[in-house]
Structures are given as C-alpha cells and as structure tokens.
C-alpha cells in the first residue's frame, strides 16, 4: 500500500525537494571541501617539485601521471564496488553486510596493491626500455619507490571513506582530511628542503599525510564508540573468510567483484583519456606550448571535478539508502534533485572558464603563446563541463542502483570509440592542434551524458527497489554473520577496530 501510494506521486512537492536538498547538502558539502583540500595538497606537491628544479618537476610530473594511471585510479575504482552494497545495506539496516563488504574490499585492494607496487619499484627499467630520458626517469623512479607505502594507506582509506559516507558520516571525513592537509605543507617542506631529501621527501610526505588521515579516522571511530562497547569484549570479531558454505561464499565474493571490476574500469577509462590527451599533445607541431596548455587544462578540469564528484557521491548514497529501505519514490526524488543541481553547477563551470580564463591562465604561466592557446581552449572545456557534471552525477546514480557495468560500457564507447577518433582527426588531420583534442573531449562528453541520462530516465525504480531487497535484504545469504539490526553505530565501529588491531 505504501509503495503504491508513493508511486502515485508524479511530481515531487516543494517541501520534499527542500528536505532532499538538505540531506544531500549534509552529505555533499564535506565531500566538496575534501575535494578542494585534496586539490590544494596536490598543488603543494607540484609547487615543491618546481622549487627543487626543472628536472625534479619533470620527473615528478612523470611519476605522478604514472602512479595515477597504474595505481590510484585502479584502487579508487575497485573500492567503488562496495558503494552500492554499503549504501543499500545501511538503508535496509543490514549492518553485517556493510561491514563484511568493507573488510572484503580492503582485502581486494591490498591484494591489488602487490602487483602495482612491483610495477612502481621497476619503473626505471620500464621507462628506459621505452627510450625515456635517463635523468627524468631516475627522478620519477625515486618518487615511485618511496610512494609504495601509500598503496597500503589508500587500500584502507578508500573503503573506509565509502563505508562512512554510505551511512552519511561525512563531516568527520572532512575534518580528518583538513587536519592532515594542514600538517602536509610543513612536513613536505621539512623533508624536501630542511633535510634535503628532495623528491623522495615529497613522496614520503604524501604517504605520511594519507596515514595521518587514516589514523585520525580510526581515532574518531574509537572515541565515538558507545560507552558499553569495549575492545576487550569477549565477542569475537567475524573472520574475513567465514562462511557456512564454500559455494555461497564464492557467490558472495563474485557479487562484490562484479560490482568492483566494472566500477574500476569506468574510473580508469575516464582517467586514462586525459592522460592520452596529454600524450597526444606531445606530438603536435608546437609540443612545448601544447603540453603547457594541456597541463593547465587538466588542472582546471581537476578543480571543476570536485563539485560533480561530490554530487555523484551524495546521490549514490541517497539512492542506495532509499532503495535499501524500500522507498523507490525517495530514490527517484534524490535523482531528480541531484541532476538539477548538476545542471546548475555546470553552468557555473562554464561561466568561470569563459569569464575567468585570462586571470586563471596567468596563475600558471606568463608565456604569451601558452596563454593565448589556453584562453582559446578553456571555453571549450567549459562546454565540456555542461555535459561532464550531469554525466558524473548520473554515474553516481548507477552506482547507487548497483549497475556499474552500464557506466563502464558507456564510458568506453563514448571516450574511445567516439571521442578519441574525433580528437585525432581534428588535431592531426584538420590541423586544429590542442583545440581539436578538446573538441574530441567535448564530443565524448556529449555522447556520454546523452547515453547515461537516457538510462537514468528509463529506470524503473520499483524494480530497482526489489533488486536491492534481493541483494541486501535481511533474508539474503550474502553475509553469514549476524544479520541482526544494529541501531547504534558503536558495534560496527568496535568490530572494525578489532580487525585493524588499533
């Protein structure tokens, strides 16, 4: 009866929209702040490398690009596989499933870190075999070597952030990230300049910053647990691989992997396209100017990406929570509100890249040729943002409904079967240079947003609610441990602390 009553609403009322806006803002504002803080942290790394010298800057830039492509994008995408499980599980009050998903995702990320770390350690022979400059390769190899411990920090941080965000606990995430970033600048200066560690010192400081964030989050969990919960409790924590049936256990792991692998593919495909654009810029007629302008473009898109990323995370949490709670109408409402916010924020991005292109370009370069090219391409990037913001937000909707495979497929044909050929033809055949590459990006973004909005529009929310019940409902056999409703947060926090031996 309740489901039928909710389905009868064709349009949401204004009070419902306002209430949803408040919920989304409470989740999304801290995520936006975290994105901006993370952007500042990355700028500190680049600026410090530039202060060390041009060789260190070139080697550091190569290392950062390499670690993003081969490591961070992969870990970030794999962690997103737990997002629909956790958000829907918290909505259905299935705390055990959310906690099991957290532990298994950490295990998957730590396992994936092994080959990634091996690749980073062997960067130098790999780059030399590709005939890269030996001096630049040496600096990049040194950075990657000292960044390997950061894989461990990220393998814990990514799942923990998603776990806390899925139950709406985003403000502690923001404050922990903010405090660790405040410490990041003095630590970087001390290691890189005072102790004269150079690029290795910058790499170490980046790892220390992430471990600081992790320790602050664990401290938050420890000190906010309920008073009646104790680390010395006789209750045994649930083992990572416990199951009453090896067959059902394998099926449970397959559920998580079927969500994690497409999520990782979707993230990597989009990240790698920007790196591809940078590589192609190096083959243009004036590679120095094109590469400098493309670097400014990537910095611009990285900054603008913080808002759609926060919207994507917020709507993924809200949609997942409401579907898990059996409220498809509320999930549809969250979708409508999020897409509306995405359209507004995309207009803001267009205005900033159009009206503020001159002063923004001068922040990064004083070269007249670079500035001229930058002012030409930034309005095109603003048009890309008109499509990128709704597209990124809609990807969050697909994650909340546990359909990452659709997003991965759309990203693949939009960026590589449509965008990349258009970019290559316009840049090299039509001789438009970097402008042609940007038009290729615009084509990819338009194709992507149209495709994904059609999928979202055709979503049957009642059917998705039934799927969520089957996936995370209390009668589901996904988690073999306690399926009891835990209304307090202390139990799962204490369990987590036991697992990591805090």
Short mmCIF file of C-alpha atoms in Angstrom, two decimals:
data_model
loop_
_atom_site.label_atom_id
_atom_site.label_comp_id
_atom_site.label_asym_id
_atom_site.label_seq_id
_atom_site.Cartn_x
_atom_site.Cartn_y
_atom_site.Cartn_z
CA UNK A 1 0.00 0.00 0.00
CA UNK A 2 2.77 2.40 0.92
CA UNK A 3 4.67 1.57 -2.26
CA UNK A 4 1.59 2.18 -4.36
CA UNK A 5 0.95 5.47 -2.62
CA UNK A 6 4.49 6.62 -3.26
CA UNK A 7 4.35 5.55 -6.90
CA UNK A 8 1.23 7.61 -7.41
CA UNK A 9 3.19 10.82 -6.97
CA UNK A 10 4.10 12.08 -10.41
CA UNK A 11 5.97 15.19 -9.31
CA UNK A 12 7.73 15.85 -6.00
CA UNK A 13 6.37 18.62 -3.82
CA UNK A 14 8.47 21.62 -2.85
CA UNK A 15 8.82 20.54 0.82
CA UNK A 16 10.08 17.16 -0.39
CA UNK A 17 12.62 18.82 -2.68
CA UNK A 18 13.84 21.11 0.12
CA UNK A 19 14.17 18.20 2.51
CA UNK A 20 16.15 16.22 -0.05
CA UNK A 21 18.38 19.21 -0.75
CA UNK A 22 19.20 19.42 2.95
CA UNK A 23 20.07 15.73 3.13
CA UNK A 24 22.23 15.92 0.02
CA UNK A 25 23.98 19.08 1.20
CA UNK A 26 24.76 17.47 4.56
CA UNK A 27 26.49 14.63 2.73
CA UNK A 28 27.90 16.62 -0.19
CA UNK A 29 29.32 19.79 1.41
CA UNK A 30 32.05 17.96 3.33
CA UNK A 31 32.91 15.99 0.18
CA UNK A 32 33.30 19.21 -1.83
CA UNK A 33 35.56 20.59 0.88
CA UNK A 34 37.60 17.38 0.87
CA UNK A 35 37.99 17.67 -2.89
CA UNK A 36 39.24 21.24 -2.66
CA UNK A 37 41.61 20.32 0.16
CA UNK A 38 42.90 17.40 -1.92
CA UNK A 39 43.43 19.76 -4.86
CA UNK A 40 45.48 22.06 -2.61
CA UNK A 41 47.52 19.09 -1.41
CA UNK A 42 48.38 18.09 -4.99
CA UNK A 43 49.33 21.67 -5.81
CA UNK A 44 51.74 21.66 -2.85
CA UNK A 45 53.45 18.60 -4.32
CA UNK A 46 53.84 20.19 -7.76
CA UNK A 47 54.98 23.58 -6.41
CA UNK A 48 57.61 21.97 -4.17
CA UNK A 49 58.92 19.92 -7.09
CA UNK A 50 59.14 23.11 -9.14
CA UNK A 51 61.17 24.75 -6.36
CA UNK A 52 63.65 21.89 -6.47
CA UNK A 53 64.33 22.44 -10.17
CA UNK A 54 63.08 21.76 -13.69
CA UNK A 55 64.50 18.21 -13.72
CA UNK A 56 62.72 17.37 -10.46
CA UNK A 57 59.49 18.91 -11.77
CA UNK A 58 59.64 16.91 -15.00
CA UNK A 59 60.47 13.65 -13.21
CA UNK A 60 57.86 14.25 -10.53
CA UNK A 61 55.21 15.04 -13.13
CA UNK A 62 56.03 11.80 -14.96
CA UNK A 63 55.83 9.85 -11.69
CA UNK A 64 52.53 11.42 -10.64
CA UNK A 65 50.98 10.62 -14.00
CA UNK A 66 52.32 7.07 -13.89
CA UNK A 67 51.05 6.41 -10.34
CA UNK A 68 47.65 7.86 -11.21
CA UNK A 69 47.29 5.65 -14.28
CA UNK A 70 48.64 2.40 -12.87
CA UNK A 71 47.67 2.63 -9.21
CA UNK A 72 45.40 5.26 -7.73
CA UNK A 73 42.75 5.07 -10.44
CA UNK A 74 42.61 1.29 -10.09
CA UNK A 75 42.30 1.31 -6.29
CA UNK A 76 39.73 4.09 -6.33
CA UNK A 77 37.59 2.25 -8.88
CA UNK A 78 37.82 -1.12 -7.12
CA UNK A 79 36.74 0.47 -3.85
CA UNK A 80 33.61 1.84 -5.52
CA UNK A 81 32.35 -1.71 -5.91
CA UNK A 82 31.36 -1.71 -2.24
CA UNK A 83 29.42 1.56 -2.58
CA UNK A 84 26.06 0.13 -3.73
CA UNK A 85 26.34 -2.73 -1.23
CA UNK A 86 27.09 -0.44 1.70
CA UNK A 87 24.58 2.30 0.85
CA UNK A 88 21.76 -0.18 0.25
CA UNK A 89 22.78 -2.22 3.30
CA UNK A 90 22.65 0.81 5.58
CA UNK A 91 19.28 1.71 4.10
CA UNK A 92 17.95 -1.77 4.91
CA UNK A 93 19.68 -1.72 8.33
CA UNK A 94 21.75 -4.73 7.31
CA UNK A 95 24.86 -3.63 9.23
CA UNK A 96 26.55 -7.00 8.93
CA UNK A 97 26.57 -6.87 5.13
CA UNK A 98 28.04 -3.35 5.13
CA UNK A 99 30.82 -4.39 7.49
CA UNK A 100 31.60 -7.59 5.57
CA UNK A 101 31.77 -5.56 2.34
CA UNK A 102 34.24 -3.19 3.99
CA UNK A 103 36.56 -6.00 5.09
CA UNK A 104 36.46 -7.79 1.76
CA UNK A 105 37.11 -4.61 -0.20
CA UNK A 106 40.16 -3.84 1.96
CA UNK A 107 41.40 -7.36 1.23
CA UNK A 108 40.86 -6.89 -2.53
CA UNK A 109 42.69 -3.55 -2.55
CA UNK A 110 45.64 -4.88 -0.54
CA UNK A 111 45.85 -7.82 -2.94
CA UNK A 112 45.78 -5.48 -5.96
CA UNK A 113 48.50 -3.33 -4.37
CA UNK A 114 51.05 -6.14 -4.66
CA UNK A 115 51.44 -6.11 -8.47
CA UNK A 116 51.03 -2.32 -8.51
CA UNK A 117 53.88 -1.92 -6.02
CA UNK A 118 56.04 -4.32 -8.05
CA UNK A 119 55.40 -2.21 -11.15
CA UNK A 120 56.29 1.03 -9.33
CA UNK A 121 59.54 -0.42 -7.98
CA UNK A 122 60.54 -1.43 -11.53
CA UNK A 123 59.61 1.88 -13.18
CA UNK A 124 63.19 2.74 -14.19
CA UNK A 125 63.91 -0.27 -16.46
CA UNK A 126 60.42 0.05 -17.91
CA UNK A 127 60.85 3.72 -18.84
CA UNK A 128 64.38 3.19 -20.16
CA UNK A 129 63.10 0.41 -22.41
CA UNK A 130 60.65 3.00 -23.82
CA UNK A 131 63.62 5.34 -24.51
CA UNK A 132 62.65 7.94 -21.92
CA UNK A 133 65.26 10.44 -20.73
CA UNK A 134 67.52 8.67 -18.16
CA UNK A 135 67.74 11.68 -15.81
CA UNK A 136 63.99 12.28 -15.76
CA UNK A 137 63.39 8.55 -15.39
CA UNK A 138 65.75 8.41 -12.42
CA UNK A 139 63.82 11.12 -10.58
CA UNK A 140 60.47 9.52 -11.42
CA UNK A 141 61.70 6.11 -10.28
CA UNK A 142 62.85 7.54 -6.97
CA UNK A 143 59.43 9.14 -6.39
CA UNK A 144 57.58 5.91 -7.19
CA UNK A 145 59.83 3.83 -4.94
CA UNK A 146 59.09 5.98 -1.89
CA UNK A 147 55.38 6.16 -2.76
CA UNK A 148 54.84 2.39 -2.46
CA UNK A 149 53.76 2.60 1.24
CA UNK A 150 50.98 4.95 0.13
CA UNK A 151 49.31 1.96 -1.53
CA UNK A 152 48.66 0.50 1.92
CA UNK A 153 47.19 3.76 3.18
CA UNK A 154 44.90 4.07 0.15
CA UNK A 155 43.84 0.42 0.40
CA UNK A 156 42.42 1.24 3.83
CA UNK A 157 41.33 4.83 3.24
CA UNK A 158 39.21 4.32 0.12
CA UNK A 159 36.96 1.61 1.61
CA UNK A 160 36.74 3.35 4.98
CA UNK A 161 35.67 6.63 3.36
CA UNK A 162 32.97 4.87 1.33
CA UNK A 163 31.81 2.93 4.40
CA UNK A 164 31.40 6.10 6.48
CA UNK A 165 29.93 8.08 3.60
CA UNK A 166 27.36 5.36 2.91
CA UNK A 167 25.81 5.97 6.31
CA UNK A 168 26.06 9.76 5.96
CA UNK A 169 29.09 10.27 8.20
CA UNK A 170 30.92 12.78 6.01
CA UNK A 171 31.73 15.64 8.39
CA UNK A 172 34.36 13.63 10.32
CA UNK A 173 35.87 12.67 6.96
CA UNK A 174 36.18 16.33 6.07
CA UNK A 175 37.79 17.38 9.36
CA UNK A 176 40.26 14.49 9.40
CA UNK A 177 41.31 15.29 5.83
CA UNK A 178 41.56 19.01 6.63
CA UNK A 179 43.79 18.49 9.68
CA UNK A 180 46.12 16.08 7.87
CA UNK A 181 46.43 18.51 4.95
CA UNK A 182 47.34 21.36 7.32
CA UNK A 183 50.20 19.17 8.53
CA UNK A 184 51.11 18.21 4.98
CA UNK A 185 52.78 21.50 3.98
CA UNK A 186 55.23 21.77 6.92
CA UNK A 187 56.04 18.04 6.70
CA UNK A 188 56.78 18.38 2.96
CA UNK A 189 58.98 21.45 3.45
CA UNK A 190 60.83 19.78 6.32
CA UNK A 191 61.57 16.57 4.44
CA UNK A 192 62.21 18.03 0.99
CA UNK A 193 64.17 21.17 1.91
CA UNK A 194 65.27 21.15 5.55
CA UNK A 195 66.52 17.56 5.44
CA UNK A 196 67.37 17.89 1.72
CA UNK A 197 65.59 14.67 0.79
CA UNK A 198 64.30 16.29 -2.40
CA UNK A 199 61.79 14.34 -4.47
CA UNK A 200 61.88 11.28 -2.16
CA UNK A 201 60.99 13.59 0.71
CA UNK A 202 57.96 14.86 -1.21
CA UNK A 203 56.85 11.28 -1.89
CA UNK A 204 57.29 10.33 1.78
CA UNK A 205 55.32 13.40 2.90
CA UNK A 206 52.43 12.40 0.66
CA UNK A 207 52.31 8.94 2.24
CA UNK A 208 52.59 10.40 5.75
CA UNK A 209 49.65 12.71 5.01
CA UNK A 210 47.42 9.78 3.99
CA UNK A 211 48.47 7.73 7.01
CA UNK A 212 47.68 10.75 9.21
CA UNK A 213 44.19 10.89 7.71
CA UNK A 214 43.77 7.16 8.34
CA UNK A 215 44.89 7.44 11.97
CA UNK A 216 42.58 10.40 12.58
CA UNK A 217 39.62 8.46 11.16
CA UNK A 218 40.42 5.43 13.30
CA UNK A 219 40.72 7.71 16.32
CA UNK A 220 37.31 9.18 15.52
CA UNK A 221 35.80 5.68 15.37
CA UNK A 222 37.49 4.72 18.64
CA UNK A 223 36.43 7.77 20.65
CA UNK A 224 32.87 7.90 19.32
CA UNK A 225 32.01 4.28 20.04
CA UNK A 226 29.20 3.73 22.55
CA UNK A 227 30.31 3.54 26.21
CA UNK A 228 29.10 -0.03 26.66
CA UNK A 229 31.34 -1.26 23.83
CA UNK A 230 34.84 -2.35 24.75
CA UNK A 231 37.81 -3.56 22.75
CA UNK A 232 38.27 -6.26 25.36
CA UNK A 233 34.79 -7.63 24.82
CA UNK A 234 34.57 -11.38 24.74
CA UNK A 235 32.61 -11.21 21.50
CA UNK A 236 34.85 -12.46 18.71
CA UNK A 237 35.11 -10.41 15.54
CA UNK A 238 33.81 -12.06 12.40
CA UNK A 239 36.65 -13.61 10.35
CA UNK A 240 37.21 -12.25 6.88
CA UNK A 241 36.57 -15.58 5.13
CA UNK A 242 33.94 -17.12 7.38
CA UNK A 243 31.06 -18.91 5.72
CA UNK A 244 28.79 -21.88 6.28
CA UNK A 245 29.17 -22.91 2.65
CA UNK A 246 32.14 -22.56 0.33
CA UNK A 247 29.77 -22.32 -2.64
CA UNK A 248 27.75 -19.45 -1.21
CA UNK A 249 30.94 -17.76 -0.02
CA UNK A 250 32.28 -17.81 -3.57
CA UNK A 251 28.99 -16.40 -4.82
CA UNK A 252 29.24 -13.57 -2.28
CA UNK A 253 32.76 -12.68 -3.39
CA UNK A 254 31.60 -12.77 -7.01
CA UNK A 255 28.81 -10.28 -6.20
CA UNK A 256 31.41 -7.85 -4.85
CA UNK A 257 33.82 -8.44 -7.73
CA UNK A 258 31.05 -7.99 -10.33
CA UNK A 259 30.50 -4.54 -8.86
CA UNK A 260 34.15 -3.66 -8.19
CA UNK A 261 35.69 -4.56 -11.56
CA UNK A 262 33.23 -2.56 -13.77
CA UNK A 263 33.47 0.37 -11.34
CA UNK A 264 37.26 0.30 -11.65
CA UNK A 265 37.05 0.03 -15.44
CA UNK A 266 34.70 3.04 -15.60
CA UNK A 267 37.01 5.18 -13.46
CA UNK A 268 40.18 4.11 -15.27
CA UNK A 269 38.74 4.68 -18.74
CA UNK A 270 37.92 8.29 -17.93
CA UNK A 271 41.20 8.99 -16.08
CA UNK A 272 43.24 7.42 -18.85
CA UNK A 273 41.58 9.53 -21.55
CA UNK A 274 43.01 12.72 -20.03
CA UNK A 275 46.44 11.13 -19.88
CA UNK A 276 46.02 10.09 -23.52
CA UNK A 277 45.22 13.69 -24.42
CA UNK A 278 48.45 14.81 -22.72
CA UNK A 279 50.47 12.21 -24.63
CA UNK A 280 48.91 13.24 -27.95
CA UNK A 281 49.66 16.89 -27.19
CA UNK A 282 53.36 15.98 -27.22
CA UNK A 283 53.10 15.03 -30.91
CA UNK A 284 51.61 18.36 -32.06
CA UNK A 285 53.50 20.97 -34.08
CA UNK A 286 54.44 23.05 -31.03
CA UNK A 287 54.65 20.40 -28.32
CA UNK A 288 56.06 22.71 -25.61
CA UNK A 289 53.16 25.14 -25.91
CA UNK A 290 50.58 22.39 -26.32
CA UNK A 291 51.84 20.41 -23.32
CA UNK A 292 51.93 23.51 -21.11
CA UNK A 293 48.39 24.48 -22.12
CA UNK A 294 47.17 20.89 -21.65
CA UNK A 295 48.66 20.89 -18.15
CA UNK A 296 46.59 23.99 -17.35
CA UNK A 297 43.52 22.33 -18.85
CA UNK A 298 43.99 19.26 -16.65
CA UNK A 299 44.46 21.42 -13.55
CA UNK A 300 41.26 23.29 -14.48
CA UNK A 301 39.23 20.13 -15.01
CA UNK A 302 40.60 18.65 -11.77
CA UNK A 303 39.37 21.68 -9.84
CA UNK A 304 35.97 21.73 -11.51
CA UNK A 305 35.63 17.99 -11.00
CA UNK A 306 35.30 18.42 -7.23
CA UNK A 307 31.68 19.58 -7.42
CA UNK A 308 30.29 16.83 -9.71
CA UNK A 309 32.27 14.25 -7.74
CA UNK A 310 30.59 15.35 -4.52
CA UNK A 311 27.18 15.28 -6.20
CA UNK A 312 27.92 11.82 -7.56
CA UNK A 313 28.91 10.52 -4.13
CA UNK A 314 25.92 12.18 -2.45
CA UNK A 315 23.31 10.87 -4.86
CA UNK A 316 24.89 7.40 -4.82
CA UNK A 317 24.49 7.32 -1.04
CA UNK A 318 20.96 8.73 -1.07
CA UNK A 319 19.73 6.45 -3.88
CA UNK A 320 21.33 3.39 -2.29
CA UNK A 321 19.95 4.20 1.17
CA UNK A 322 16.41 4.74 -0.11
CA UNK A 323 16.38 1.65 -2.33
CA UNK A 324 17.71 -0.43 0.55
CA UNK A 325 14.97 0.98 2.79
CA UNK A 326 12.33 0.07 0.19
CA UNK A 327 11.47 3.66 -0.76
CA UNK A 328 11.81 3.86 -4.56
CA UNK A 329 9.95 7.18 -4.71
CA UNK A 330 12.56 8.77 -2.45
CA UNK A 331 15.35 7.33 -4.61
CA UNK A 332 13.74 8.87 -7.69
CA UNK A 333 13.40 12.19 -5.84
CA UNK A 334 17.11 12.15 -4.93
CA UNK A 335 17.92 11.50 -8.60
CA UNK A 336 15.84 14.44 -9.84
CA UNK A 337 17.30 16.83 -7.26
CA UNK A 338 20.88 15.73 -7.96
CA UNK A 339 20.57 16.15 -11.73
CA UNK A 340 19.02 19.59 -11.21
CA UNK A 341 21.97 20.60 -9.02
CA UNK A 342 24.36 19.17 -11.60
CA UNK A 343 22.89 21.33 -14.35
CA UNK A 344 23.22 24.45 -12.19
CA UNK A 345 26.82 23.68 -11.23
CA UNK A 346 27.72 23.00 -14.88
CA UNK A 347 26.55 26.49 -15.78
CA UNK A 348 28.81 27.86 -13.05
CA UNK A 349 31.75 25.97 -14.55
CA UNK A 350 31.02 27.40 -17.99
CA UNK A 351 30.92 30.95 -16.62
CA UNK A 352 34.19 30.55 -14.73
CA UNK A 353 36.10 29.10 -17.68
CA UNK A 354 34.73 31.76 -20.02
CA UNK A 355 34.86 34.93 -17.93
CA UNK A 356 37.82 34.00 -15.75
CA UNK A 357 40.06 32.38 -18.36
CA UNK A 358 42.55 35.26 -18.56
CA UNK A 359 43.44 35.61 -14.85
CA UNK A 360 43.26 31.84 -14.36
CA UNK A 361 45.76 31.17 -17.14
CA UNK A 362 48.20 33.74 -15.70
CA UNK A 363 48.25 31.80 -12.43
CA UNK A 364 50.14 29.01 -14.20
CA UNK A 365 52.16 30.70 -16.93
CA UNK A 366 53.44 34.05 -18.21
CA UNK A 367 54.28 32.73 -21.69
CA UNK A 368 52.21 34.63 -24.26
CA UNK A 369 51.86 31.64 -26.62
CA UNK A 370 50.73 29.38 -23.80
CA UNK A 371 48.26 31.98 -22.53
CA UNK A 372 46.81 32.55 -26.00
CA UNK A 373 46.22 28.83 -26.55
CA UNK A 374 44.84 28.44 -23.02
CA UNK A 375 42.29 31.23 -23.48
CA UNK A 376 41.18 29.55 -26.73
CA UNK A 377 40.58 26.10 -25.25
CA UNK A 378 39.17 26.99 -21.82
CA UNK A 379 35.70 27.95 -23.16
CA UNK A 380 35.58 24.53 -24.88
CA UNK A 381 36.41 22.94 -21.53
CA UNK A 382 33.55 24.96 -20.06
CA UNK A 383 31.21 23.44 -22.64
CA UNK A 384 32.58 20.02 -21.68
CA UNK A 385 31.59 20.81 -18.10
CA UNK A 386 27.97 21.31 -19.21
CA UNK A 387 27.97 17.61 -20.05
CA UNK A 388 30.51 16.34 -17.53
CA UNK A 389 28.66 17.41 -14.39
CA UNK A 390 25.33 15.68 -15.21
CA UNK A 391 27.27 12.68 -16.57
CA UNK A 392 29.38 12.27 -13.42
CA UNK A 393 26.32 12.73 -11.22
CA UNK A 394 24.41 10.12 -13.23
CA UNK A 395 27.30 7.68 -12.76
CA UNK A 396 26.67 8.04 -9.03
CA UNK A 397 23.01 7.15 -9.63
CA UNK A 398 24.06 3.99 -11.48
CA UNK A 399 26.40 3.06 -8.62
CA UNK A 400 23.60 3.58 -6.11
CA UNK A 401 21.42 1.18 -8.11
CA UNK A 402 24.28 -1.37 -8.39
CA UNK A 403 24.61 -1.01 -12.19
CA UNK A 404 28.27 -0.01 -12.75
CA UNK A 405 28.57 -2.21 -15.86
CA UNK A 406 26.32 0.20 -17.75
CA UNK A 407 28.52 3.15 -16.79
CA UNK A 408 31.69 1.31 -17.83
CA UNK A 409 30.21 0.44 -21.22
CA UNK A 410 29.03 3.99 -21.86
CA UNK A 411 32.43 5.42 -20.86
CA UNK A 412 34.23 3.01 -23.19
CA UNK A 413 32.34 3.76 -26.40
CA UNK A 414 31.92 7.48 -25.61
CA UNK A 415 35.58 8.24 -24.91
CA UNK A 416 37.39 5.66 -27.06
CA UNK A 417 35.06 4.78 -29.93
CA UNK A 418 33.68 8.31 -30.42
CA UNK A 419 35.81 10.91 -28.62
CA UNK A 420 39.31 9.58 -29.38
CA UNK A 421 38.85 9.23 -33.18
CA UNK A 422 37.27 12.70 -33.39
CA UNK A 423 40.14 14.17 -31.33
CA UNK A 424 42.81 12.54 -33.51
CA UNK A 425 41.17 13.59 -36.80
CA UNK A 426 40.61 17.20 -35.69
CA UNK A 427 44.03 17.57 -34.05
CA UNK A 428 46.24 15.95 -36.69
CA UNK A 429 44.27 15.70 -39.95
CA UNK A 430 42.44 19.03 -39.70
CA UNK A 431 45.49 20.61 -38.00
CA UNK A 432 43.49 22.13 -35.13
CA UNK A 433 46.09 21.01 -32.58
CA UNK A 434 45.11 21.11 -28.91
CA UNK A 435 41.81 22.75 -29.87
CA UNK A 436 40.96 19.62 -31.86
CA UNK A 437 41.79 17.41 -28.87
CA UNK A 438 39.45 19.49 -26.71
CA UNK A 439 36.68 19.19 -29.30
CA UNK A 440 37.22 15.43 -29.17
CA UNK A 441 36.72 15.59 -25.39
CA UNK A 442 33.55 17.62 -25.89
CA UNK A 443 32.21 15.04 -28.35
CA UNK A 444 32.93 12.24 -25.87
CA UNK A 445 31.25 14.09 -23.00
CA UNK A 446 28.11 14.86 -25.05
CA UNK A 447 27.83 11.24 -26.19
CA UNK A 448 28.34 10.04 -22.64
CA UNK A 449 25.82 12.35 -20.96
CA UNK A 450 23.08 11.72 -23.53
CA UNK A 451 23.50 7.95 -23.21
CA UNK A 452 23.60 7.88 -19.44
CA UNK A 453 20.66 10.29 -18.99
CA UNK A 454 18.55 8.03 -21.22
CA UNK A 455 19.40 5.09 -18.96
CA UNK A 456 18.53 7.08 -15.83
CA UNK A 457 15.28 8.35 -17.36
CA UNK A 458 14.17 4.81 -18.21
CA UNK A 459 14.97 3.46 -14.74
CA UNK A 460 12.12 1.50 -13.16
CA UNK A 461 12.53 2.49 -9.51
CA UNK A 462 10.12 -0.11 -8.16
CA UNK A 463 12.12 -2.83 -9.92
CA UNK A 464 15.39 -1.41 -8.58
CA UNK A 465 13.91 -1.45 -5.08
CA UNK A 466 13.06 -5.15 -5.45
CA UNK A 467 16.60 -5.82 -6.70
CA UNK A 468 18.00 -4.02 -3.66
CA UNK A 469 15.85 -6.16 -1.37
CA UNK A 470 17.20 -9.28 -3.05
CA UNK A 471 20.78 -8.00 -2.85
CA UNK A 472 20.95 -6.71 0.73
CA UNK A 473 17.70 -7.78 2.40
CA UNK A 474 17.99 -9.41 5.80
CA UNK A 475 16.89 -12.74 4.39
CA UNK A 476 19.68 -12.66 1.84
CA UNK A 477 22.53 -15.10 2.39
CA UNK A 478 25.26 -12.69 1.32
CA UNK A 479 26.53 -12.19 4.86
CA UNK A 480 26.59 -15.28 7.04
CA UNK A 481 27.39 -13.44 10.22
CA UNK A 482 24.94 -11.64 12.46
CA UNK A 483 22.02 -10.24 10.46
CA UNK A 484 20.51 -8.52 13.50
CA UNK A 485 19.52 -4.89 13.20
CA UNK A 486 22.12 -2.74 14.95
CA UNK A 487 20.61 0.65 15.52
CA UNK A 488 23.73 2.06 17.16
CA UNK A 489 26.96 2.77 15.31
CA UNK A 490 29.20 1.59 18.13
CA UNK A 491 29.03 -2.11 17.31
CA UNK A 492 30.40 -1.92 13.78
CA UNK A 493 32.96 0.71 14.84
CA UNK A 494 34.25 -1.58 17.61
CA UNK A 495 34.32 -4.53 15.21
CA UNK A 496 36.39 -2.52 12.74
CA UNK A 497 38.86 -1.50 15.44
CA UNK A 498 39.28 -5.14 16.43
CA UNK A 499 40.04 -6.07 12.83
CA UNK A 500 42.78 -3.46 12.38
CA UNK A 501 44.19 -4.03 15.90
CA UNK A 502 44.01 -0.43 16.97
#
